[in-house]
Every structure is written in structure tokens, then in C-alpha cells.
Amino acid sequence: MRNNRHLYKVGLAGLLLLSLLLSFQALASTRIAAAASLQLALKEIAVQFNQAFPQYDISLTFGSSGVITSQVQQGAPFELFFSADVAHIDQLQSLGLVQGQPYDYALGRIAFYSRQTLSADAADSALKQWLEKRSPNAKLAIANPRHAPFGVAAMAWLSHIHPVEQASSFLVQGENVAQAVQFVLSGAAETGVVAWSLLKGREDLQGQTWLIPATEHPPLIQRVALIKGAGETAQVFFDYIQQPEAKQILTRHGFGLPD
């Protein structure tokens, strides 16, 4: 009986040690924050990165650029931040929270997405057709423009076609652009003006998508920066995103590349 109690204590101690090791490993993982528009592309890049550099451990967190910026200012332990615009990186840089020189890694694009079939060959005519046909309760999803650059771009495009003051009657706003896509997928909204990078090449999407010309909305120059105190792993991943292998994945997911 005494031996059994001893074995139980040894086994419990082993489990506690394993739990501590796993917790330490999770804490040791380099945390990278990224705009929600990168949810598909950056996950693929991370897999490729881990194959090339198995000695480095990274974890990805996605959200709106404005929310992530606030989290960094409040001391969130991110070491690398992929913003959907330039302004949020500039804000952190002005506060002394960025180390080294930021890098413009991609040009974001927006698209009009409709779950129902519309006989249109361009985004603007598709939107007009939907507005004419829509039922009183039908919604169009965008990212919240207060803290999501893709929401700002969406509102700018919509304003060229429909009075902004009337848009509140049919708009539903996601916390970030990935949630806006989810609103359309779930049926909470019939249409959306969202990131092309979350739509391009997806066979699981119902309905139609129209890429919106880049000249019809403010440019979405996406910038990445190392956060002050970033370590070796973050620096290696920062360098990796500038390599041809990473750029190929970005372009395949619908991003443009800065000159």
C-alpha cells in the first residue's frame, strides 16, 4: 500500500513537471500579431517558415490593426506586428515602441462578396443591383472602420456609390475583416466589402466575388515592424517575410507587392 502511494506521488510529480514544461514552452513561443486580412496567408507562411527553421517557435494572433496597436501600447508581449496599414506602425514608432526599420510587405485589396447570384461584371454594378433588390432586413458586412483599415477602405468605396448617411440602415460591422467575412458565410449578412485575401481561391465560398479596383479606395499599404525588445526568432521571421518564398504566398492569396 505504501509503495502504491509512493508511485502515485511520483506519477503526480511527473505530471506536474510535464505541465510546467508545456507551460514554459508556450511562454517561450515568440508571439506575432497580425492584421486579420493575413489569416490565411500568414498561417501558410508560418508553416513554411517552421519547415525551414524548426529551431524557432512562433505563435500567431490575428485581429484588427487598431486593437493590436492598443494592446502593444498596453504592454502585450508581441514581438512582431503585421499591420494592415502604415498609420498604426507609425503611431507605435512615434511612441518609441518599434525597433529597427519597418518594412512594407504587401498591398491589401478589397472585394465585394455576395452569397446570392447577381448578374454583374463589376463590383460597383453588383452593389447597385444588390441595393435595388435587397429586402429591408438584408445586411452588408464590413470591418469596423474605427480600428480596422479594411473597414476604412470599404466605407470609402461605398461612399462613391451610396450616401454614407444612409448606409447605417444596412451595414453590420465585424470586429475585424475576418469576422466580417464570417458574417456573410454564416448568413448574418447577404453581402460584404472585405479583404480579397480572405476570398481569393476559396472553393468553400458560396456566391460571387468581385475585386474592387485599387484606384477606388485609399491604398492599403501593409507594414510590419519589430516591437521594442524583440528577440532573435522575431528578427528571423521579419527577415523571412521579405524573401521570395513568402512573397509568393502573399501574391497567391491576393495581395499586391509594394515597389
Short mmCIF file of C-alpha atoms in Angstrom, two decimals:
data_model
loop_
_atom_site.label_atom_id
_atom_site.label_comp_id
_atom_site.label_asym_id
_atom_site.label_seq_id
_atom_site.Cartn_x
_atom_site.Cartn_y
_atom_site.Cartn_z
CA MET A 1 0.00 0.00 0.00
CA ARG A 2 2.86 2.31 0.90
CA ASN A 3 4.56 1.53 -2.43
CA ASN A 4 1.35 2.35 -4.29
CA ARG A 5 1.14 5.72 -2.54
CA HIS A 6 4.78 6.36 -3.42
CA LEU A 7 4.18 5.51 -7.08
CA TYR A 8 1.11 7.76 -7.12
CA LYS A 9 3.15 10.66 -5.72
CA VAL A 10 5.92 10.07 -8.26
CA GLY A 11 3.39 9.92 -11.08
CA LEU A 12 1.66 13.10 -9.91
CA ALA A 13 5.00 14.88 -9.65
CA GLY A 14 5.79 13.77 -13.20
CA LEU A 15 2.51 15.15 -14.50
CA LEU A 16 3.09 18.45 -12.71
CA LEU A 17 6.59 18.68 -14.20
CA LEU A 18 5.25 17.94 -17.67
CA SER A 19 2.58 20.60 -17.23
CA LEU A 20 5.19 23.14 -16.17
CA LEU A 21 7.38 22.26 -19.15
CA LEU A 22 4.47 22.66 -21.55
CA SER A 23 3.55 25.97 -19.95
CA PHE A 24 7.15 27.14 -20.23
CA GLN A 25 7.22 26.09 -23.88
CA ALA A 26 4.05 28.07 -24.57
CA LEU A 27 5.52 31.10 -22.82
CA ALA A 28 8.78 30.67 -24.75
CA SER A 29 6.95 30.80 -28.08
CA THR A 30 7.54 34.10 -29.89
CA ARG A 31 4.21 35.89 -30.21
CA ILE A 32 3.42 37.55 -33.52
CA ALA A 33 0.39 39.81 -34.01
CA ALA A 34 -1.11 40.31 -37.44
CA ALA A 35 -4.00 42.02 -39.17
CA ALA A 36 -6.96 39.71 -39.81
CA SER A 37 -6.51 40.06 -43.59
CA LEU A 38 -3.43 37.84 -43.19
CA GLN A 39 -5.28 34.97 -41.52
CA LEU A 40 -4.86 32.58 -44.46
CA ALA A 41 -1.58 33.79 -45.97
CA LEU A 42 0.46 34.18 -42.78
CA LYS A 43 -0.56 30.76 -41.46
CA GLU A 44 0.79 29.24 -44.67
CA ILE A 45 3.98 31.29 -44.42
CA ALA A 46 4.42 30.16 -40.80
CA VAL A 47 4.20 26.50 -41.83
CA GLN A 48 6.85 27.07 -44.49
CA PHE A 49 8.99 29.01 -42.01
CA ASN A 50 8.81 26.19 -39.45
CA GLN A 51 9.93 23.71 -42.08
CA ALA A 52 12.92 25.89 -42.96
CA PHE A 53 13.72 26.86 -39.32
CA PRO A 54 12.43 24.13 -36.99
CA GLN A 55 14.53 25.53 -34.13
CA TYR A 56 12.26 28.59 -33.86
CA ASP A 57 8.79 28.51 -32.28
CA ILE A 58 6.21 31.15 -33.16
CA SER A 59 2.54 31.71 -32.33
CA LEU A 60 0.17 33.90 -34.36
CA THR A 61 -2.58 36.20 -33.08
CA PHE A 62 -4.95 37.90 -35.53
CA GLY A 63 -7.13 40.96 -35.03
CA SER A 64 -7.80 44.48 -36.24
CA SER A 65 -4.74 46.70 -36.54
CA GLY A 66 -6.21 49.31 -34.22
CA VAL A 67 -6.94 46.84 -31.44
CA ILE A 68 -3.49 45.26 -31.72
CA THR A 69 -1.87 48.70 -31.61
CA SER A 70 -3.71 49.44 -28.36
CA GLN A 71 -2.63 46.09 -26.95
CA VAL A 72 1.03 46.78 -27.77
CA GLN A 73 0.77 50.19 -26.07
CA GLN A 74 -0.63 48.45 -23.01
CA GLY A 75 2.32 46.04 -22.87
CA ALA A 76 1.04 42.96 -24.71
CA PRO A 77 4.03 40.60 -25.22
CA PHE A 78 4.08 40.73 -29.03
CA GLU A 79 7.49 40.88 -30.69
CA LEU A 80 6.39 41.42 -34.28
CA PHE A 81 3.35 43.23 -35.67
CA PHE A 82 1.97 42.91 -39.19
CA SER A 83 -0.35 45.90 -39.59
CA ALA A 84 -2.91 46.35 -42.39
CA ASP A 85 -1.72 49.93 -42.83
CA VAL A 86 1.16 52.31 -42.28
CA ALA A 87 -0.51 54.62 -39.75
CA HIS A 88 -0.65 52.18 -36.85
CA ILE A 89 3.03 51.27 -37.20
CA ASP A 90 3.89 54.98 -37.39
CA GLN A 91 1.90 55.51 -34.20
CA LEU A 92 3.88 52.86 -32.34
CA GLN A 93 7.13 54.18 -33.78
CA SER A 94 6.34 57.71 -32.53
CA LEU A 95 5.92 56.25 -29.04
CA GLY A 96 9.30 54.53 -29.16
CA LEU A 97 7.78 51.03 -29.24
CA VAL A 98 9.38 49.91 -32.52
CA GLN A 99 12.93 48.74 -33.05
CA GLY A 100 14.78 48.82 -36.35
CA GLN A 101 13.29 49.86 -39.67
CA PRO A 102 9.70 48.78 -40.51
CA TYR A 103 9.03 47.11 -43.86
CA ASP A 104 6.12 47.46 -46.31
CA TYR A 105 5.33 43.83 -47.04
CA ALA A 106 2.07 43.92 -49.03
CA LEU A 107 -0.68 45.93 -50.68
CA GLY A 108 -4.14 44.98 -49.46
CA ARG A 109 -7.15 44.75 -51.78
CA ILE A 110 -10.86 44.74 -51.05
CA ALA A 111 -13.66 42.88 -52.81
CA PHE A 112 -17.44 42.84 -52.91
CA TYR A 113 -18.82 39.44 -51.87
CA SER A 114 -22.41 38.32 -52.33
CA ARG A 115 -23.90 34.99 -51.26
CA GLN A 116 -26.73 35.44 -53.76
CA THR A 117 -26.17 35.39 -57.51
CA LEU A 118 -26.04 38.79 -59.19
CA SER A 119 -25.75 39.40 -62.92
CA ALA A 120 -22.95 41.94 -62.79
CA ASP A 121 -19.45 42.07 -64.24
CA ALA A 122 -18.02 44.68 -61.84
CA ALA A 123 -18.18 45.38 -58.12
CA ASP A 124 -19.95 48.72 -58.38
CA SER A 125 -22.75 47.38 -60.60
CA ALA A 126 -23.08 44.31 -58.32
CA LEU A 127 -23.51 46.55 -55.27
CA LYS A 128 -26.09 48.73 -57.05
CA GLN A 129 -28.03 45.66 -58.11
CA TRP A 130 -28.00 44.27 -54.58
CA LEU A 131 -29.18 47.60 -53.15
CA GLU A 132 -32.10 47.62 -55.58
CA LYS A 133 -33.11 44.03 -54.81
CA ARG A 134 -32.36 43.75 -51.11
CA SER A 135 -35.04 43.08 -48.54
CA PRO A 136 -35.44 45.59 -45.66
CA ASN A 137 -33.53 43.36 -43.23
CA ALA A 138 -30.69 42.39 -45.56
CA LYS A 139 -27.24 43.41 -44.34
CA LEU A 140 -23.83 44.21 -45.84
CA ALA A 141 -20.80 43.37 -43.67
CA ILE A 142 -17.62 45.41 -43.31
CA ALA A 143 -14.84 45.59 -40.73
CA ASN A 144 -15.31 48.28 -38.10
CA PRO A 145 -13.66 51.39 -39.62
CA ARG A 146 -12.86 52.80 -36.18
CA HIS A 147 -9.95 50.40 -35.81
CA ALA A 148 -9.75 48.27 -38.99
CA PRO A 149 -8.07 49.76 -42.09
CA PHE A 150 -10.09 47.43 -44.33
CA GLY A 151 -13.23 48.96 -42.86
CA VAL A 152 -11.97 52.44 -43.74
CA ALA A 153 -11.31 51.31 -47.33
CA ALA A 154 -14.75 49.67 -47.54
CA MET A 155 -16.53 52.82 -46.36
CA ALA A 156 -14.56 54.95 -48.82
CA TRP A 157 -15.63 52.71 -51.71
CA LEU A 158 -19.25 52.57 -50.57
CA SER A 159 -19.42 56.35 -50.29
CA HIS A 160 -18.79 56.69 -54.03
CA ILE A 161 -21.89 54.64 -54.77
CA HIS A 162 -24.31 55.18 -51.87
CA PRO A 163 -24.77 58.07 -49.42
CA VAL A 164 -22.85 57.25 -46.25
CA GLU A 165 -25.53 58.68 -44.01
CA GLN A 166 -27.99 56.12 -45.38
CA ALA A 167 -25.61 53.16 -45.12
CA SER A 168 -26.21 52.57 -41.41
CA SER A 169 -29.60 51.05 -42.27
CA PHE A 170 -27.97 48.04 -43.93
CA LEU A 171 -24.43 47.85 -42.52
CA VAL A 172 -23.22 45.32 -39.96
CA GLN A 173 -19.68 45.73 -38.64
CA GLY A 174 -17.29 42.97 -37.66
CA GLU A 175 -14.59 43.45 -35.04
CA ASN A 176 -12.12 42.81 -37.86
CA VAL A 177 -12.28 41.92 -41.54
CA ALA A 178 -12.19 38.15 -40.90
CA GLN A 179 -15.31 38.46 -38.74
CA ALA A 180 -16.97 40.48 -41.50
CA VAL A 181 -16.35 37.58 -43.90
CA GLN A 182 -17.79 35.20 -41.31
CA PHE A 183 -20.96 37.29 -41.11
CA VAL A 184 -21.56 36.64 -44.82
CA LEU A 185 -20.62 32.95 -44.59
CA SER A 186 -22.99 32.41 -41.68
CA GLY A 187 -25.89 34.23 -43.32
CA ALA A 188 -25.90 37.10 -40.82
CA ALA A 189 -25.23 39.31 -43.85
CA GLU A 190 -26.03 38.78 -47.52
CA THR A 191 -23.04 40.70 -48.82
CA GLY A 192 -19.77 42.18 -47.65
CA VAL A 193 -16.95 44.51 -48.63
CA VAL A 194 -13.99 42.63 -47.24
CA ALA A 195 -10.37 41.60 -47.79
CA TRP A 196 -9.72 39.95 -51.14
CA SER A 197 -7.04 37.86 -49.40
CA LEU A 198 -9.76 36.06 -47.41
CA LEU A 199 -11.76 35.22 -50.54
CA LYS A 200 -9.35 34.54 -53.40
CA GLY A 201 -9.14 30.92 -54.50
CA ARG A 202 -11.50 29.56 -51.84
CA GLU A 203 -13.66 26.74 -53.13
CA ASP A 204 -15.81 26.64 -49.99
CA LEU A 205 -17.41 30.04 -50.65
CA GLN A 206 -20.97 30.26 -51.86
CA GLY A 207 -21.94 33.08 -54.19
CA GLN A 208 -19.78 35.51 -56.13
CA THR A 209 -16.87 37.88 -55.57
CA TRP A 210 -15.78 40.98 -57.47
CA LEU A 211 -12.34 42.51 -56.93
CA ILE A 212 -12.63 46.27 -56.38
CA PRO A 213 -10.15 48.40 -58.37
CA ALA A 214 -7.35 49.70 -56.16
CA THR A 215 -7.96 53.21 -57.52
CA GLU A 216 -11.45 53.26 -55.95
CA HIS A 217 -10.36 53.20 -52.30
CA PRO A 218 -7.49 54.55 -50.17
CA PRO A 219 -4.33 52.47 -50.59
CA LEU A 220 -3.86 49.65 -48.08
CA ILE A 221 -0.09 49.67 -47.71
CA GLN A 222 0.57 46.97 -45.14
CA ARG A 223 3.60 47.43 -42.90
CA VAL A 224 5.39 45.15 -40.44
CA ALA A 225 7.61 46.18 -37.54
CA LEU A 226 9.64 44.60 -34.79
CA ILE A 227 8.36 45.64 -31.39
CA LYS A 228 10.90 47.02 -28.94
CA GLY A 229 12.63 44.18 -27.12
CA ALA A 230 12.01 41.64 -29.91
CA GLY A 231 14.31 38.64 -29.86
CA GLU A 232 16.13 36.51 -32.41
CA THR A 233 13.11 34.48 -33.54
CA ALA A 234 11.09 37.59 -34.37
CA GLN A 235 14.05 39.05 -36.26
CA VAL A 236 14.47 35.88 -38.33
CA PHE A 237 10.75 35.81 -39.19
CA PHE A 238 10.87 39.54 -40.02
CA ASP A 239 13.69 38.81 -42.47
CA TYR A 240 11.90 35.75 -43.83
CA ILE A 241 8.78 37.71 -44.80
CA GLN A 242 10.96 39.71 -47.19
CA GLN A 243 12.14 36.61 -49.07
CA PRO A 244 10.71 35.41 -52.43
CA GLU A 245 9.14 32.30 -50.85
CA ALA A 246 6.99 34.41 -48.52
CA LYS A 247 6.15 36.95 -51.22
CA GLN A 248 4.89 34.15 -53.50
CA ILE A 249 2.42 33.07 -50.83
CA LEU A 250 1.23 36.64 -50.30
CA THR A 251 0.59 37.18 -54.01
CA ARG A 252 -1.16 33.82 -54.33
CA HIS A 253 -3.58 34.95 -51.63
CA GLY A 254 -4.40 38.15 -53.47
CA PHE A 255 -2.00 40.70 -52.01
CA GLY A 256 -0.07 43.09 -54.16
CA LEU A 257 3.59 43.82 -53.51
CA PRO A 258 4.96 47.35 -52.90
CA ASP A 259 7.57 48.65 -55.34
#
